[in-house]
């Protein structure tokens, strides 16, 4: 199993494809393998590095709290261990705020970045949502926690589609039988990184080309959050999908994969 030592932890990663490096940073509770539907396209052009974040998958899960800066340093160390001086970065949700910190703390390492369903700071509603998610993780069976997450990230068109609905039901079954679910303490530690992240005064210093992308109907990270990030980063591009939520990258997969591939090839 490929692990590297970085920032005091053993970090697991996988690779897909070849070419210039593309580091893919996933969101809360999710291992790097969740990128597969996108990496299948990106890996035709890039060497995709799919990491398991601190606190999930096959990477170490030390006690928290974590911070977005700490987790960015994890990825800076991963790049160093792999001999990657500079890479394109794509981050989803919690992964997007880690990517922000990577561009702020290690600017020479970031050629360009895509920030998916991102934020620069949380408001009271966001704080309430993260607090409730932590309570759900601590008190629910894994399949019930997955049920709540699905309600948070998908929108009505996804529920109304028979194939998507069946995939959701399979997701509940998979959660119930997962031999190694994320420990409660690790989810809470990742949530702490999400809650405390605040780069609103620093994003003006980001120099790399940036695409902010999300869904207009996202209830987890509402569109104002992505709009705020895009407005704060000089020259950032912004694209928000109609009728899509936090999981817009699956809901709009047929457009998302070629759109992001084209953008990455240009930047």
Tab-separated table of C-alpha atoms in Angstrom:
chain	number	residue	atom	x	y	z
A	1	UNK	CA	0.000	0.000	0.000
A	2	UNK	CA	1.512	3.400	-0.960
A	3	UNK	CA	1.999	5.545	2.129
A	4	UNK	CA	4.314	8.494	2.727
A	5	UNK	CA	5.412	10.191	5.931
A	6	UNK	CA	4.211	13.789	6.006
A	7	UNK	CA	3.593	16.315	8.750
A	8	UNK	CA	3.712	13.693	11.497
A	9	UNK	CA	1.349	11.154	9.884
A	10	UNK	CA	1.410	8.258	7.468
A	11	UNK	CA	-0.669	9.353	4.483
A	12	UNK	CA	-2.179	6.955	1.948
A	13	UNK	CA	-2.542	7.864	-1.720
A	14	UNK	CA	-3.223	6.255	-5.074
A	15	UNK	CA	-2.289	7.333	-8.583
A	16	UNK	CA	-4.136	7.281	-11.881
A	17	UNK	CA	-2.772	8.181	-15.308
A	18	UNK	CA	0.358	10.053	-16.347
A	19	UNK	CA	1.445	13.523	-17.331
A	20	UNK	CA	1.608	16.697	-15.280
A	21	UNK	CA	0.463	16.129	-11.691
A	22	UNK	CA	-3.093	16.819	-10.515
A	23	UNK	CA	-3.578	16.531	-6.748
A	24	UNK	CA	-7.184	15.695	-5.807
A	25	UNK	CA	-8.349	16.513	-2.262
A	26	UNK	CA	-11.704	15.076	-1.158
A	27	UNK	CA	-14.176	16.303	1.437
A	28	UNK	CA	-15.181	15.399	4.988
A	29	UNK	CA	-15.619	11.657	5.732
A	30	UNK	CA	-14.607	10.714	2.161
A	31	UNK	CA	-11.446	8.828	1.077
A	32	UNK	CA	-9.621	9.628	-2.126
A	33	UNK	CA	-11.317	6.780	-3.979
A	34	UNK	CA	-14.497	8.882	-4.145
A	35	UNK	CA	-12.778	10.792	-6.989
A	36	UNK	CA	-12.940	7.756	-9.273
A	37	UNK	CA	-15.746	8.983	-11.561
A	38	UNK	CA	-13.781	12.186	-12.243
A	39	UNK	CA	-10.273	10.769	-12.178
A	40	UNK	CA	-11.317	8.370	-14.927
A	41	UNK	CA	-11.542	11.418	-17.206
A	42	UNK	CA	-8.764	13.563	-15.750
A	43	UNK	CA	-6.261	10.690	-15.813
A	44	UNK	CA	-6.405	10.682	-19.620
A	45	UNK	CA	-4.383	13.904	-19.445
A	46	UNK	CA	-2.819	14.127	-15.964
A	47	UNK	CA	-1.063	12.114	-13.296
A	48	UNK	CA	-3.843	12.132	-10.699
A	49	UNK	CA	-2.816	11.852	-7.051
A	50	UNK	CA	-5.781	10.714	-4.939
A	51	UNK	CA	-4.993	11.144	-1.250
A	52	UNK	CA	-6.864	9.956	1.818
A	53	UNK	CA	-7.094	13.004	4.068
A	54	UNK	CA	-5.878	12.994	7.644
A	55	UNK	CA	-8.620	11.243	9.590
A	56	UNK	CA	-10.127	8.983	6.930
A	57	UNK	CA	-9.466	5.924	4.803
A	58	UNK	CA	-6.026	4.353	5.128
A	59	UNK	CA	-4.323	7.541	6.352
A	60	UNK	CA	-3.577	7.996	10.062
A	61	UNK	CA	-6.423	9.284	12.225
A	62	UNK	CA	-4.835	11.100	15.184
A	63	UNK	CA	-6.900	12.904	17.779
A	64	UNK	CA	-8.077	16.356	16.743
A	65	UNK	CA	-8.864	19.033	16.269
A	66	UNK	CA	-7.415	19.438	12.796
A	67	UNK	CA	-7.165	22.690	10.840
A	68	UNK	CA	-7.298	23.433	7.128
A	69	UNK	CA	-3.737	24.780	7.386
A	70	UNK	CA	-2.535	21.555	9.025
A	71	UNK	CA	-4.167	19.466	6.333
A	72	UNK	CA	-2.671	21.663	3.605
A	73	UNK	CA	0.751	21.021	5.091
A	74	UNK	CA	-0.036	17.281	4.888
A	75	UNK	CA	-0.439	17.656	1.125
A	76	UNK	CA	2.639	19.864	0.784
A	77	UNK	CA	4.627	17.070	2.409
A	78	UNK	CA	3.005	14.461	0.164
A	79	UNK	CA	4.085	16.458	-2.875
A	80	UNK	CA	7.622	16.736	-1.498
A	81	UNK	CA	7.796	12.991	-0.878
A	82	UNK	CA	6.629	12.300	-4.432
A	83	UNK	CA	9.104	14.794	-5.895
A	84	UNK	CA	6.333	17.064	-7.196
A	85	UNK	CA	7.469	20.694	-7.172
A	86	UNK	CA	4.242	22.114	-8.576
A	87	UNK	CA	0.812	20.690	-9.370
A	88	UNK	CA	-2.688	21.560	-10.362
A	89	UNK	CA	-4.998	21.129	-7.376
A	90	UNK	CA	-8.682	20.229	-7.254
A	91	UNK	CA	-10.487	20.220	-3.925
A	92	UNK	CA	-14.060	19.308	-3.041
A	93	UNK	CA	-15.829	20.843	-0.004
A	94	UNK	CA	-13.392	20.376	2.912
A	95	UNK	CA	-10.821	19.560	0.230
A	96	UNK	CA	-11.417	22.957	-1.347
A	97	UNK	CA	-10.512	24.845	1.819
A	98	UNK	CA	-7.415	22.673	2.174
A	99	UNK	CA	-6.572	23.684	-1.406
A	100	UNK	CA	-7.037	27.361	-0.497
A	101	UNK	CA	-4.549	26.982	2.339
A	102	UNK	CA	-2.112	25.154	0.080
A	103	UNK	CA	-2.189	28.094	-2.344
A	104	UNK	CA	-1.793	30.593	0.516
A	105	UNK	CA	0.881	28.747	2.520
A	106	UNK	CA	2.775	27.090	-0.350
A	107	UNK	CA	2.063	29.259	-3.412
A	108	UNK	CA	4.964	27.926	-5.467
A	109	UNK	CA	3.461	24.432	-5.289
A	110	UNK	CA	0.129	25.388	-6.885
A	111	UNK	CA	-0.019	25.931	-10.653
A	112	UNK	CA	-3.808	26.351	-10.703
A	113	UNK	CA	-6.755	25.134	-8.652
A	114	UNK	CA	-10.406	24.197	-8.865
A	115	UNK	CA	-12.420	24.915	-5.721
A	116	UNK	CA	-15.640	22.890	-5.572
A	117	UNK	CA	-18.514	23.814	-3.200
A	118	UNK	CA	-16.125	26.008	-1.275
A	119	UNK	CA	-16.176	28.689	1.431
A	120	UNK	CA	-13.890	31.276	2.956
A	121	UNK	CA	-15.688	31.324	6.313
A	122	UNK	CA	-18.689	29.792	8.016
A	123	UNK	CA	-21.725	31.714	9.233
A	124	UNK	CA	-24.083	30.732	12.051
A	125	UNK	CA	-26.203	28.505	9.815
A	126	UNK	CA	-23.078	26.729	8.610
A	127	UNK	CA	-21.883	26.267	12.169
A	128	UNK	CA	-25.279	24.792	13.123
A	129	UNK	CA	-25.089	22.386	10.196
A	130	UNK	CA	-21.610	21.135	11.072
A	131	UNK	CA	-22.550	20.774	14.742
A	132	UNK	CA	-25.585	18.706	13.792
A	133	UNK	CA	-23.509	16.551	11.468
A	134	UNK	CA	-21.102	15.780	14.298
A	135	UNK	CA	-24.007	14.817	16.572
A	136	UNK	CA	-25.414	12.576	13.857
A	137	UNK	CA	-22.063	10.854	13.398
A	138	UNK	CA	-21.775	10.243	17.146
A	139	UNK	CA	-25.305	8.941	17.680
A	140	UNK	CA	-26.501	7.292	14.463
A	141	UNK	CA	-25.854	3.953	12.833
A	142	UNK	CA	-23.580	4.366	9.778
A	143	UNK	CA	-26.460	3.857	7.336
A	144	UNK	CA	-28.566	6.481	9.142
A	145	UNK	CA	-25.679	8.948	9.056
A	146	UNK	CA	-25.355	8.296	5.319
A	147	UNK	CA	-29.103	8.901	4.965
A	148	UNK	CA	-28.665	12.355	6.533
A	149	UNK	CA	-25.661	13.164	4.349
A	150	UNK	CA	-27.575	12.200	1.208
A	151	UNK	CA	-30.407	14.555	2.209
A	152	UNK	CA	-27.821	17.310	2.684
A	153	UNK	CA	-25.946	16.977	-0.593
A	154	UNK	CA	-28.467	15.910	-3.265
A	155	UNK	CA	-31.337	17.906	-4.772
A	156	UNK	CA	-34.821	16.904	-5.975
A	157	UNK	CA	-33.848	15.972	-9.581
A	158	UNK	CA	-31.430	13.380	-8.189
A	159	UNK	CA	-34.092	11.862	-5.928
A	160	UNK	CA	-36.564	11.755	-8.836
A	161	UNK	CA	-34.201	9.826	-11.125
A	162	UNK	CA	-34.653	6.053	-10.724
A	163	UNK	CA	-30.998	5.160	-11.346
A	164	UNK	CA	-29.787	7.813	-8.922
A	165	UNK	CA	-32.324	6.704	-6.324
A	166	UNK	CA	-31.126	3.112	-6.627
A	167	UNK	CA	-27.530	4.254	-6.229
A	168	UNK	CA	-28.510	6.076	-3.042
A	169	UNK	CA	-30.109	2.928	-1.662
A	170	UNK	CA	-26.958	0.981	-2.445
A	171	UNK	CA	-24.980	3.681	-0.634
A	172	UNK	CA	-27.024	3.039	2.492
A	173	UNK	CA	-26.336	-0.690	2.260
A	174	UNK	CA	-22.626	-0.076	1.740
A	175	UNK	CA	-22.497	2.192	4.781
A	176	UNK	CA	-24.184	-0.479	6.903
A	177	UNK	CA	-21.615	-3.110	5.919
A	178	UNK	CA	-18.472	-0.952	5.806
A	179	UNK	CA	-15.849	-2.924	7.695
A	180	UNK	CA	-13.894	0.199	8.644
A	181	UNK	CA	-16.140	3.261	9.028
A	182	UNK	CA	-14.537	6.590	9.895
A	183	UNK	CA	-14.181	6.861	13.690
A	184	UNK	CA	-16.272	9.513	15.411
A	185	UNK	CA	-13.222	11.356	16.746
A	186	UNK	CA	-11.739	11.623	13.238
A	187	UNK	CA	-14.934	13.013	11.716
A	188	UNK	CA	-15.166	15.550	14.544
A	189	UNK	CA	-11.523	16.516	13.975
A	190	UNK	CA	-12.150	17.059	10.252
A	191	UNK	CA	-15.293	19.042	11.036
A	192	UNK	CA	-13.233	21.295	13.295
A	193	UNK	CA	-11.023	22.126	10.304
A	194	UNK	CA	-14.114	23.054	8.293
A	195	UNK	CA	-15.657	25.161	11.035
A	196	UNK	CA	-12.543	27.143	11.933
A	197	UNK	CA	-11.394	27.772	8.358
A	198	UNK	CA	-11.286	31.503	7.637
A	199	UNK	CA	-9.270	32.867	4.723
A	200	UNK	CA	-11.456	35.825	3.794
A	201	UNK	CA	-8.647	38.319	4.397
A	202	UNK	CA	-5.971	36.186	2.702
A	203	UNK	CA	-7.574	35.128	-0.567
A	204	UNK	CA	-6.544	38.410	-2.184
A	205	UNK	CA	-2.989	37.052	-2.079
A	206	UNK	CA	-3.760	33.991	-4.208
A	207	UNK	CA	-1.925	34.372	-7.513
A	208	UNK	CA	-2.720	31.118	-9.320
A	209	UNK	CA	-5.571	30.735	-11.835
A	210	UNK	CA	-8.654	29.563	-9.946
A	211	UNK	CA	-12.034	28.126	-10.906
A	212	UNK	CA	-14.758	28.233	-8.260
A	213	UNK	CA	-17.555	25.823	-9.156
A	214	UNK	CA	-20.677	24.620	-7.383
A	215	UNK	CA	-24.460	24.273	-7.377
A	216	UNK	CA	-26.970	27.087	-7.000
A	217	UNK	CA	-29.211	24.946	-4.761
A	218	UNK	CA	-26.483	23.786	-2.355
A	219	UNK	CA	-27.896	23.902	1.196
A	220	UNK	CA	-24.652	22.735	2.828
A	221	UNK	CA	-22.368	25.376	1.321
A	222	UNK	CA	-24.821	27.942	-0.124
A	223	UNK	CA	-23.933	29.755	-3.319
A	224	UNK	CA	-23.036	32.966	-1.485
A	225	UNK	CA	-20.016	31.140	-0.090
A	226	UNK	CA	-18.636	30.275	-3.514
A	227	UNK	CA	-19.467	33.734	-4.822
A	228	UNK	CA	-17.577	35.287	-1.917
A	229	UNK	CA	-14.495	33.161	-2.587
A	230	UNK	CA	-14.543	33.917	-6.311
A	231	UNK	CA	-14.888	37.656	-5.623
A	232	UNK	CA	-11.966	37.576	-3.191
A	233	UNK	CA	-9.460	35.776	-5.453
A	234	UNK	CA	-8.105	38.059	-8.187
A	235	UNK	CA	-9.244	36.921	-11.624
A	236	UNK	CA	-11.066	33.812	-10.412
A	237	UNK	CA	-13.596	32.145	-12.702
A	238	UNK	CA	-17.006	31.199	-11.289
A	239	UNK	CA	-19.525	28.643	-12.522
A	240	UNK	CA	-22.663	27.641	-10.596
A	241	UNK	CA	-24.998	24.964	-11.938
A	242	UNK	CA	-28.771	25.366	-11.959
A	243	UNK	CA	-30.829	22.748	-10.104
A	244	UNK	CA	-27.787	21.228	-8.403
A	245	UNK	CA	-26.580	20.994	-4.829
A	246	UNK	CA	-23.468	20.099	-2.872
A	247	UNK	CA	-22.999	16.957	-4.954
A	248	UNK	CA	-23.284	18.946	-8.188
A	249	UNK	CA	-20.238	17.148	-9.580
A	250	UNK	CA	-22.257	13.923	-9.663
A	251	UNK	CA	-25.582	15.552	-10.483
A	252	UNK	CA	-23.975	17.343	-13.449
A	253	UNK	CA	-21.297	14.766	-14.243
A	254	UNK	CA	-21.781	14.894	-18.017
A	255	UNK	CA	-20.907	18.600	-18.034
A	256	UNK	CA	-18.587	18.741	-15.019
A	257	UNK	CA	-15.975	16.271	-16.281
A	258	UNK	CA	-15.349	17.885	-19.704
A	259	UNK	CA	-15.716	21.420	-18.323
A	260	UNK	CA	-13.085	20.891	-15.637
A	261	UNK	CA	-10.819	18.920	-17.962
A	262	UNK	CA	-10.844	21.768	-20.494
A	263	UNK	CA	-10.173	24.338	-17.786
A	264	UNK	CA	-7.278	22.334	-16.355
A	265	UNK	CA	-5.719	21.872	-19.782
A	266	UNK	CA	-5.842	25.645	-20.308
A	267	UNK	CA	-4.445	26.469	-16.852
